[in-house]
Short mmCIF file of N, CA and C in Angstrom, two decimals:
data_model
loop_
_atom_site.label_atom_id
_atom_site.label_comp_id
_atom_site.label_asym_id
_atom_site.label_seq_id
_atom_site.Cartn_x
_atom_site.Cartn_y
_atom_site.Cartn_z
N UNK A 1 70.58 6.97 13.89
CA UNK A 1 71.81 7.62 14.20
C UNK A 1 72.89 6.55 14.42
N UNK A 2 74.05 6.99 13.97
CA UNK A 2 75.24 5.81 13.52
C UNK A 2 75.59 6.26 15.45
N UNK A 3 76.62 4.78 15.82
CA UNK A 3 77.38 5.28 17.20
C UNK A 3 78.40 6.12 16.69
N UNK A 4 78.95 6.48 15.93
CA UNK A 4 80.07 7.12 15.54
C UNK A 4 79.97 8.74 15.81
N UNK A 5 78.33 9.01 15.71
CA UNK A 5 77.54 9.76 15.62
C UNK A 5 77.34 10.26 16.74
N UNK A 6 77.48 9.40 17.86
CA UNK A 6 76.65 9.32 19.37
C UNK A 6 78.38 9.85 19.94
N UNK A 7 79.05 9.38 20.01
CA UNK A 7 80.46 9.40 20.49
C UNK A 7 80.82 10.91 19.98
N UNK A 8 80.80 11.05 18.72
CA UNK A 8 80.66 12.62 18.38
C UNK A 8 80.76 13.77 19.28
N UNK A 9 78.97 13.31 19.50
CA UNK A 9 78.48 14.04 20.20
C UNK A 9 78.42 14.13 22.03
N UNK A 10 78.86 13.26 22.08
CA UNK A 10 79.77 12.95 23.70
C UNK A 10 80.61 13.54 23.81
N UNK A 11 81.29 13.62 23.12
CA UNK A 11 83.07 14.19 22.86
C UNK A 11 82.87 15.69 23.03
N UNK A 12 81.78 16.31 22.21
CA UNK A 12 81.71 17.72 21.93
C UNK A 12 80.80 18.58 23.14
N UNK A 13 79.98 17.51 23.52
CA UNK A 13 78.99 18.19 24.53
C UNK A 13 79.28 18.21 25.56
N UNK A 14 79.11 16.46 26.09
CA UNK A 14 79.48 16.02 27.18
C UNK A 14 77.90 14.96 27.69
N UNK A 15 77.79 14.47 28.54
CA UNK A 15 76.57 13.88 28.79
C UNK A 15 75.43 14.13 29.07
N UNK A 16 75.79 15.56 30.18
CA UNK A 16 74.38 16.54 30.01
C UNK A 16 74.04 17.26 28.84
N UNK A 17 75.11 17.68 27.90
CA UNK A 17 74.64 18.65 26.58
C UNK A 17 73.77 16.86 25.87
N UNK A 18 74.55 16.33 25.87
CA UNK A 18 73.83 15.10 25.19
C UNK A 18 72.52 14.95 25.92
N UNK A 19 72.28 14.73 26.51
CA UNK A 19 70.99 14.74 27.40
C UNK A 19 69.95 15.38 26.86
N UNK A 20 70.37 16.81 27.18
CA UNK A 20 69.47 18.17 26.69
C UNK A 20 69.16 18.45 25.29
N UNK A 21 69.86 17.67 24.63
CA UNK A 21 70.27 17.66 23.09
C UNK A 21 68.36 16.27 22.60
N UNK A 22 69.00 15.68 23.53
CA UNK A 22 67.89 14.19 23.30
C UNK A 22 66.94 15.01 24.01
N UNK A 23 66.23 15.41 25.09
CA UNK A 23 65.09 15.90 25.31
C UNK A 23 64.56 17.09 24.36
N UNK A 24 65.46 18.07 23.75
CA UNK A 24 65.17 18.82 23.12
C UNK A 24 64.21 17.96 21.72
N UNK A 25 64.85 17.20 21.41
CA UNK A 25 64.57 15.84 20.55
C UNK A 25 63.32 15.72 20.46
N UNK A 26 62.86 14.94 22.00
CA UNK A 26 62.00 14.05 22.42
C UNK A 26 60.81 15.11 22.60
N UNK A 27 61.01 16.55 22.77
CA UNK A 27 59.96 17.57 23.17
C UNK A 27 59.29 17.70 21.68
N UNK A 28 60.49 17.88 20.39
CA UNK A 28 60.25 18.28 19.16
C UNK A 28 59.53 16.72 18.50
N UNK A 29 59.62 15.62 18.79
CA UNK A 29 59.13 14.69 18.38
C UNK A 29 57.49 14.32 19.17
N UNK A 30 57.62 15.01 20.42
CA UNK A 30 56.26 14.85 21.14
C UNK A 30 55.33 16.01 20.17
N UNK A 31 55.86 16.75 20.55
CA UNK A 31 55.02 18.09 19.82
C UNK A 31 54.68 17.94 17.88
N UNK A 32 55.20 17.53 17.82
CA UNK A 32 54.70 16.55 16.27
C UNK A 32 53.36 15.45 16.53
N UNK A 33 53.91 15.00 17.04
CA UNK A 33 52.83 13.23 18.27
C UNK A 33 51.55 14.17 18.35
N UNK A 34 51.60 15.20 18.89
CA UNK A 34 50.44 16.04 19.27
C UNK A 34 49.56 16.81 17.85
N UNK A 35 50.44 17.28 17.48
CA UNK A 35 50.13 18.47 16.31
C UNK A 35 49.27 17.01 14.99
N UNK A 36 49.95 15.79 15.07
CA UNK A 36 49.52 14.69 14.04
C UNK A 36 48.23 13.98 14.32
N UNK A 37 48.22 14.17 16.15
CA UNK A 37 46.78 13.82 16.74
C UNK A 37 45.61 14.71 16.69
N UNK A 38 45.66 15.83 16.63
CA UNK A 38 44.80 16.67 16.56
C UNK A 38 44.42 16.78 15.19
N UNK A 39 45.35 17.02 14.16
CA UNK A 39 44.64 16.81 12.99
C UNK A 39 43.44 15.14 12.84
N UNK A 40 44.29 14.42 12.95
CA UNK A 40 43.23 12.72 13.33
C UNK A 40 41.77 13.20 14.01
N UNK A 41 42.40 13.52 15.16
CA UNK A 41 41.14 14.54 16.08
C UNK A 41 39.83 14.86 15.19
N UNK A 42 40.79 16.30 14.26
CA UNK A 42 39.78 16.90 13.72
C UNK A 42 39.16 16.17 12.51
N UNK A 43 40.07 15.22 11.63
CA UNK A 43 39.40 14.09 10.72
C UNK A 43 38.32 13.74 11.26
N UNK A 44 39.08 12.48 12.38
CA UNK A 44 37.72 11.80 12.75
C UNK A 44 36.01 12.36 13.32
N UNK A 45 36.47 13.57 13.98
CA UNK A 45 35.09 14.62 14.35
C UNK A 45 34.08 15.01 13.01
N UNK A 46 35.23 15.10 11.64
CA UNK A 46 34.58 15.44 10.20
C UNK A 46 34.05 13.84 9.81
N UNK A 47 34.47 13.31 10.11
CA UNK A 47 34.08 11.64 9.07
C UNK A 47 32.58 11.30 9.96
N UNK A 48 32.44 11.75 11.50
CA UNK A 48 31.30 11.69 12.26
C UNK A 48 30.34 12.19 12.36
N UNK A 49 30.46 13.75 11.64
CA UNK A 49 29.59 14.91 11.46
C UNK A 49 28.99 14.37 9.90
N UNK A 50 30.00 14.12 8.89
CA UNK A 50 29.61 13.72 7.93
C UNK A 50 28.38 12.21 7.64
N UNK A 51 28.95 11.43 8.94
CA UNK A 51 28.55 10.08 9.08
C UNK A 51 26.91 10.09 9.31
N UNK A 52 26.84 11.05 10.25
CA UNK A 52 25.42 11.70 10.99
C UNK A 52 24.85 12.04 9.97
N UNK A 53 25.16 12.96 9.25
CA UNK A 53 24.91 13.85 7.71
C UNK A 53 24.43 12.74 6.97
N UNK A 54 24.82 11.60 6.45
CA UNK A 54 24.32 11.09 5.48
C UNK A 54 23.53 10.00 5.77
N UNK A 55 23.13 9.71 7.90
CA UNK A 55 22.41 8.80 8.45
C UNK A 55 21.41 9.37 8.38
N UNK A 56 21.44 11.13 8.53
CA UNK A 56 19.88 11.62 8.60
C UNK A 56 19.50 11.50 7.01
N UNK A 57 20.10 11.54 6.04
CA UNK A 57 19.59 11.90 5.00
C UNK A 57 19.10 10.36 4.26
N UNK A 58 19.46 9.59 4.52
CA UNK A 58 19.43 8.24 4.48
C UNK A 58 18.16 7.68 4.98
N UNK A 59 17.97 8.57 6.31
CA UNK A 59 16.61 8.33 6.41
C UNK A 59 15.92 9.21 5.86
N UNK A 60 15.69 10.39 5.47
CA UNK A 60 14.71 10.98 4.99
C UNK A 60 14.60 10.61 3.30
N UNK A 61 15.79 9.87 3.13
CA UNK A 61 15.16 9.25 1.34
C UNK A 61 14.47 8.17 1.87
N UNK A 62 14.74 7.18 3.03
CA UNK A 62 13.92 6.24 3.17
C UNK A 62 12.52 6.36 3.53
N UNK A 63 11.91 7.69 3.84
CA UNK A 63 11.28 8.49 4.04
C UNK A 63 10.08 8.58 2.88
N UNK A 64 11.11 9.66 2.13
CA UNK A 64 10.52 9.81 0.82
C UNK A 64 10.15 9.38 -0.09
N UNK A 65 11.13 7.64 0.04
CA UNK A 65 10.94 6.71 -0.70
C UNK A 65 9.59 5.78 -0.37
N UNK A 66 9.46 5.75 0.76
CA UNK A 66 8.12 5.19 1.48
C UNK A 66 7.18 5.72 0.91
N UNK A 67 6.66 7.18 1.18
CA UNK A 67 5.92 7.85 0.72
C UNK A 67 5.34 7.87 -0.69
N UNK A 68 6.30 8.11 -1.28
CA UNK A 68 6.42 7.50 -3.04
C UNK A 68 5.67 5.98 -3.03
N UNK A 69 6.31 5.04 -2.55
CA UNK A 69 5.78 3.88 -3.24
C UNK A 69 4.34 3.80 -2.49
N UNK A 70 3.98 4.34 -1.11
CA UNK A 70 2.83 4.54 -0.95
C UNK A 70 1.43 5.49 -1.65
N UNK A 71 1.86 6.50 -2.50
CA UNK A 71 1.37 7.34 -3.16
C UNK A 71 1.12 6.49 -4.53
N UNK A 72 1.92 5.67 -5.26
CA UNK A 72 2.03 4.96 -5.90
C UNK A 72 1.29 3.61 -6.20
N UNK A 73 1.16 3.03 -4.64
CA UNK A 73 0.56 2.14 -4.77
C UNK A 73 -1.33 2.66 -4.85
N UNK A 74 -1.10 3.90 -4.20
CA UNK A 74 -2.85 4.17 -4.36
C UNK A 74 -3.09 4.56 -5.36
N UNK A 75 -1.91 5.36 -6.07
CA UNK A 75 -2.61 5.68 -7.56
C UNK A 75 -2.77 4.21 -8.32
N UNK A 76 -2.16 3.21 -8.21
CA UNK A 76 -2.30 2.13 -9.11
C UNK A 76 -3.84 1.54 -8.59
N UNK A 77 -4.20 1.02 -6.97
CA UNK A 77 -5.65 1.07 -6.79
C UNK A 77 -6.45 1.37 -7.61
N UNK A 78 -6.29 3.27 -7.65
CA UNK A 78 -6.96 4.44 -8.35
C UNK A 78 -7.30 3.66 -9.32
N UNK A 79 -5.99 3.83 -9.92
CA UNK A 79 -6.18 3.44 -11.48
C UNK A 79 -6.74 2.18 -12.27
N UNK A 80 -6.49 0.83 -11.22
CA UNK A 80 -7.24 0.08 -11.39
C UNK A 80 -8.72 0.24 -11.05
N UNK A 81 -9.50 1.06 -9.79
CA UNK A 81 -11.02 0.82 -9.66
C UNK A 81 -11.20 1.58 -11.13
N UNK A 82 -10.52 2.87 -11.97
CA UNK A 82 -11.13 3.30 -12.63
C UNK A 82 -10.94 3.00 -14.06
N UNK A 83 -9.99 1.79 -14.13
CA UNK A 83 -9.83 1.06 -14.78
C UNK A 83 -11.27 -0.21 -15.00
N UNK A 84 -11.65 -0.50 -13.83
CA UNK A 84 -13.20 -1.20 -14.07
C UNK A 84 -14.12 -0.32 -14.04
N UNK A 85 -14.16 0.71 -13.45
CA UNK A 85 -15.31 1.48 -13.96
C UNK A 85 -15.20 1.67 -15.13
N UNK A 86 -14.41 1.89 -16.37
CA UNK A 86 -14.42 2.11 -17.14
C UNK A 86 -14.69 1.32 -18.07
N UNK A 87 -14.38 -0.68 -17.83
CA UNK A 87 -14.75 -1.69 -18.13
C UNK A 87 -16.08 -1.54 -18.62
N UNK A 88 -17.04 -1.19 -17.02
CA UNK A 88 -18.25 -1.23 -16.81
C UNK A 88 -19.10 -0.29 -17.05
N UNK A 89 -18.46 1.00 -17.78
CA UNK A 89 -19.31 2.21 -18.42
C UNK A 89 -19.03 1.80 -20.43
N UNK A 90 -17.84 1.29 -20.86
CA UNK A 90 -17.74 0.25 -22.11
C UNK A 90 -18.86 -0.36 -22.44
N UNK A 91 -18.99 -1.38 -21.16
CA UNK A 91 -20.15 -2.13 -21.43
C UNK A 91 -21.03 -1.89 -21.86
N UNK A 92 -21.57 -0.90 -20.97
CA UNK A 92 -22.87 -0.55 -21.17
C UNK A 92 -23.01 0.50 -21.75
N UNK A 93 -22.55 1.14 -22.64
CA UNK A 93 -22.29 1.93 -23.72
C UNK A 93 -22.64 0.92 -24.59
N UNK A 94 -21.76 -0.25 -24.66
CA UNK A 94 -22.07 -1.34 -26.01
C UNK A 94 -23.38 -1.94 -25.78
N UNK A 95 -23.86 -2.46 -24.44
CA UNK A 95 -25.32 -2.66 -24.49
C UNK A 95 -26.18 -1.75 -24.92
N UNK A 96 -26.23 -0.52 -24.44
CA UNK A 96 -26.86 0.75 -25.18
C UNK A 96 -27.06 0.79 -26.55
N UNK A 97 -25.86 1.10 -27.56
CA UNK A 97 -25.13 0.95 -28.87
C UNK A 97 -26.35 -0.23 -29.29
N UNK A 98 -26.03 -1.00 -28.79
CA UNK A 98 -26.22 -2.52 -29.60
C UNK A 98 -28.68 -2.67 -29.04
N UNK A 99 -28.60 -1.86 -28.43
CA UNK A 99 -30.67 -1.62 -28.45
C UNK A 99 -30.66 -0.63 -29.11
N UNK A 100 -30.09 0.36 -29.13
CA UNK A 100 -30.13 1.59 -30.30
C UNK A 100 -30.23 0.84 -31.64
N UNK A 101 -29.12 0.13 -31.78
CA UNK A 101 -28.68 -0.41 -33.39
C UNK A 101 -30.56 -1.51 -33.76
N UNK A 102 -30.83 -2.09 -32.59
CA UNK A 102 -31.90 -2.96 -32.86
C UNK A 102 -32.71 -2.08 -32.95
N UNK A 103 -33.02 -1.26 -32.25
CA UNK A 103 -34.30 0.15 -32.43
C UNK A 103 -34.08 0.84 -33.61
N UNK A 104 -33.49 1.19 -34.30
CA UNK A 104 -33.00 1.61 -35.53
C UNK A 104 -33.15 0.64 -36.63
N UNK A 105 -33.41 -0.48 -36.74
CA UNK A 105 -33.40 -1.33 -37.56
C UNK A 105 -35.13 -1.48 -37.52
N UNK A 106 -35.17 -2.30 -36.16
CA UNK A 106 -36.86 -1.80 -35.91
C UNK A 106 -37.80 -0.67 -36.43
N UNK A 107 -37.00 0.05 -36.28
CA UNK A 107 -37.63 1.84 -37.21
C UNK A 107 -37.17 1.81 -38.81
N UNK A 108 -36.29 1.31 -38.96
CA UNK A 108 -35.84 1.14 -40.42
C UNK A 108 -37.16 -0.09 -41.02
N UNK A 109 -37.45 -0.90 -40.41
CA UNK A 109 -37.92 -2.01 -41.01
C UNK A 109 -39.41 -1.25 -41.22
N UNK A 110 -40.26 -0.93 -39.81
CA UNK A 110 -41.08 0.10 -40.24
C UNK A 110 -41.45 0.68 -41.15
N UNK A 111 -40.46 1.64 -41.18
CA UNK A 111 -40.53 2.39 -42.17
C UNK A 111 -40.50 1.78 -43.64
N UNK A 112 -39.95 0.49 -43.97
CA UNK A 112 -39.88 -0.09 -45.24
C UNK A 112 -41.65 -0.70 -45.24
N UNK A 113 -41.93 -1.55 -44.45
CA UNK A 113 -43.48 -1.50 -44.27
C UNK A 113 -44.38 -0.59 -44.45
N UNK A 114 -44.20 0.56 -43.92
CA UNK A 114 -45.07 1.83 -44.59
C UNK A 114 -45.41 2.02 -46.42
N UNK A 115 -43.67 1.72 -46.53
CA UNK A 115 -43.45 2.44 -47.60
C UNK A 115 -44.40 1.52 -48.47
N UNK A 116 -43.91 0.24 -48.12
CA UNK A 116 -44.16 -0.91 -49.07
C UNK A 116 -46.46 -0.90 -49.03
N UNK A 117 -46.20 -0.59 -47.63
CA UNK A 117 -48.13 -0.52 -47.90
C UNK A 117 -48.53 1.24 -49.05
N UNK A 118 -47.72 2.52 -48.41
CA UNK A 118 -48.00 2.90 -48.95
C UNK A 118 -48.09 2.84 -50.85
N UNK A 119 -47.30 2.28 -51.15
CA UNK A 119 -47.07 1.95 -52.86
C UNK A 119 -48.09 0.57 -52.85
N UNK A 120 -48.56 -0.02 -52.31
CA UNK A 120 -49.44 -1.09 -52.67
C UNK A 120 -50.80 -0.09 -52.29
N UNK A 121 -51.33 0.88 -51.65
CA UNK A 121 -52.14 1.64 -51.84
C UNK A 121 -52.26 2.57 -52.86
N UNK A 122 -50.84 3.07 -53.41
CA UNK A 122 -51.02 3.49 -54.27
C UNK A 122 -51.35 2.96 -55.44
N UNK A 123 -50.86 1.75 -55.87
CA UNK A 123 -51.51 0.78 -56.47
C UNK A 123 -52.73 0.28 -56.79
N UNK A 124 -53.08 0.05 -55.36
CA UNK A 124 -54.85 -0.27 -55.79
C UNK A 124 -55.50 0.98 -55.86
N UNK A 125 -55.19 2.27 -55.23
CA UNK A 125 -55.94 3.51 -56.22
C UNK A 125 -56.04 3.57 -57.85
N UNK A 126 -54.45 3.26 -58.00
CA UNK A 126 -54.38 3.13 -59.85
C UNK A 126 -55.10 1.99 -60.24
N UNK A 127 -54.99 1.26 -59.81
CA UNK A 127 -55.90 -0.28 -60.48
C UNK A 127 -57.44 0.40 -60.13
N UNK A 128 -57.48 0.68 -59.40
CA UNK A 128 -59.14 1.23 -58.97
C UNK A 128 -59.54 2.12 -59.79
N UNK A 129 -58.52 3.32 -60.23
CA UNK A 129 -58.79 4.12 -60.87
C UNK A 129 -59.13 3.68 -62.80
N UNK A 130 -58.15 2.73 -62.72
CA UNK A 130 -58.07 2.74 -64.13
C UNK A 130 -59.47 1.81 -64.34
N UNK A 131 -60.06 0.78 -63.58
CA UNK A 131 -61.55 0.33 -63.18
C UNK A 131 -62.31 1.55 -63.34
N UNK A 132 -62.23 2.27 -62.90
CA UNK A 132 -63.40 3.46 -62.49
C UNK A 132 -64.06 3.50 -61.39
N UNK A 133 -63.15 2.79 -60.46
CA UNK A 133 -63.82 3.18 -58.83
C UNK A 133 -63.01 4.72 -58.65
N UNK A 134 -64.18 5.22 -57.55
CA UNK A 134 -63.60 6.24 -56.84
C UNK A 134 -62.68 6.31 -55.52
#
């Protein structure tokens, strides 16, 4: 406010209208002061409710997240013991496999021995026969 402004208003009021004029002022500028704090008020009560809000939730991912990498780490355990069991049922599948394969050969060879006596028996029947043994 200019003094030109102030003198004005001296002139027209007087010192008490001026007065009453400035408290009227000072009531309308308090009552703003107030009405600007309470909104702040109600901000800051929301930024705290919110603050809480995302401390609890913050922990319950840290929570969940625990849980997880603990669930996680036992399935990998898991998965490794049954990862060697499985090593160790391989194995011995291929040890199995591999006495089968020799027993099979063993029976194969056999069997070529049979064969081979039976045709050399048959043989000396024909040689016998064509002799004239019985």
């Amino acid at each position: 406010m200019e003094l030109g402004a102030i003198a004005v208003l001296l002139r027209d009021f007087g010192g008490w209208g001026v007065s009453a004029l400035l408290i009227v002022a000072l009531v309308y500028r308090d009552r703003e002061c107030q009405s600007c704090q309470k909104s702040q008020i109600a901000l800051v009560e929301r930024l705290v409710t919110a603050m809480h809000a995302a401390s609890v939730a913050t922990a319950q991912f840290e929570a969940a997240l625990k849980s997880l990498t603990e669930t996680l780490d036992a399935r990998g355990q898991t998965v490794g013991d049954l990862s060697h069991r499985i090593d160790i049922v391989v194995e011995k599948i291929q040890h199995g496999l591999g006495n089968l394969g020799g027993s099979m050969q063993a029976i194969a060879n056999w069997i070529e021995k049979e064969k081979d006596r039976d045709r050399n028996r048959a043989r000396e029947r024909e040689e016998d026969r064509e002799r004239g043994r019985p």
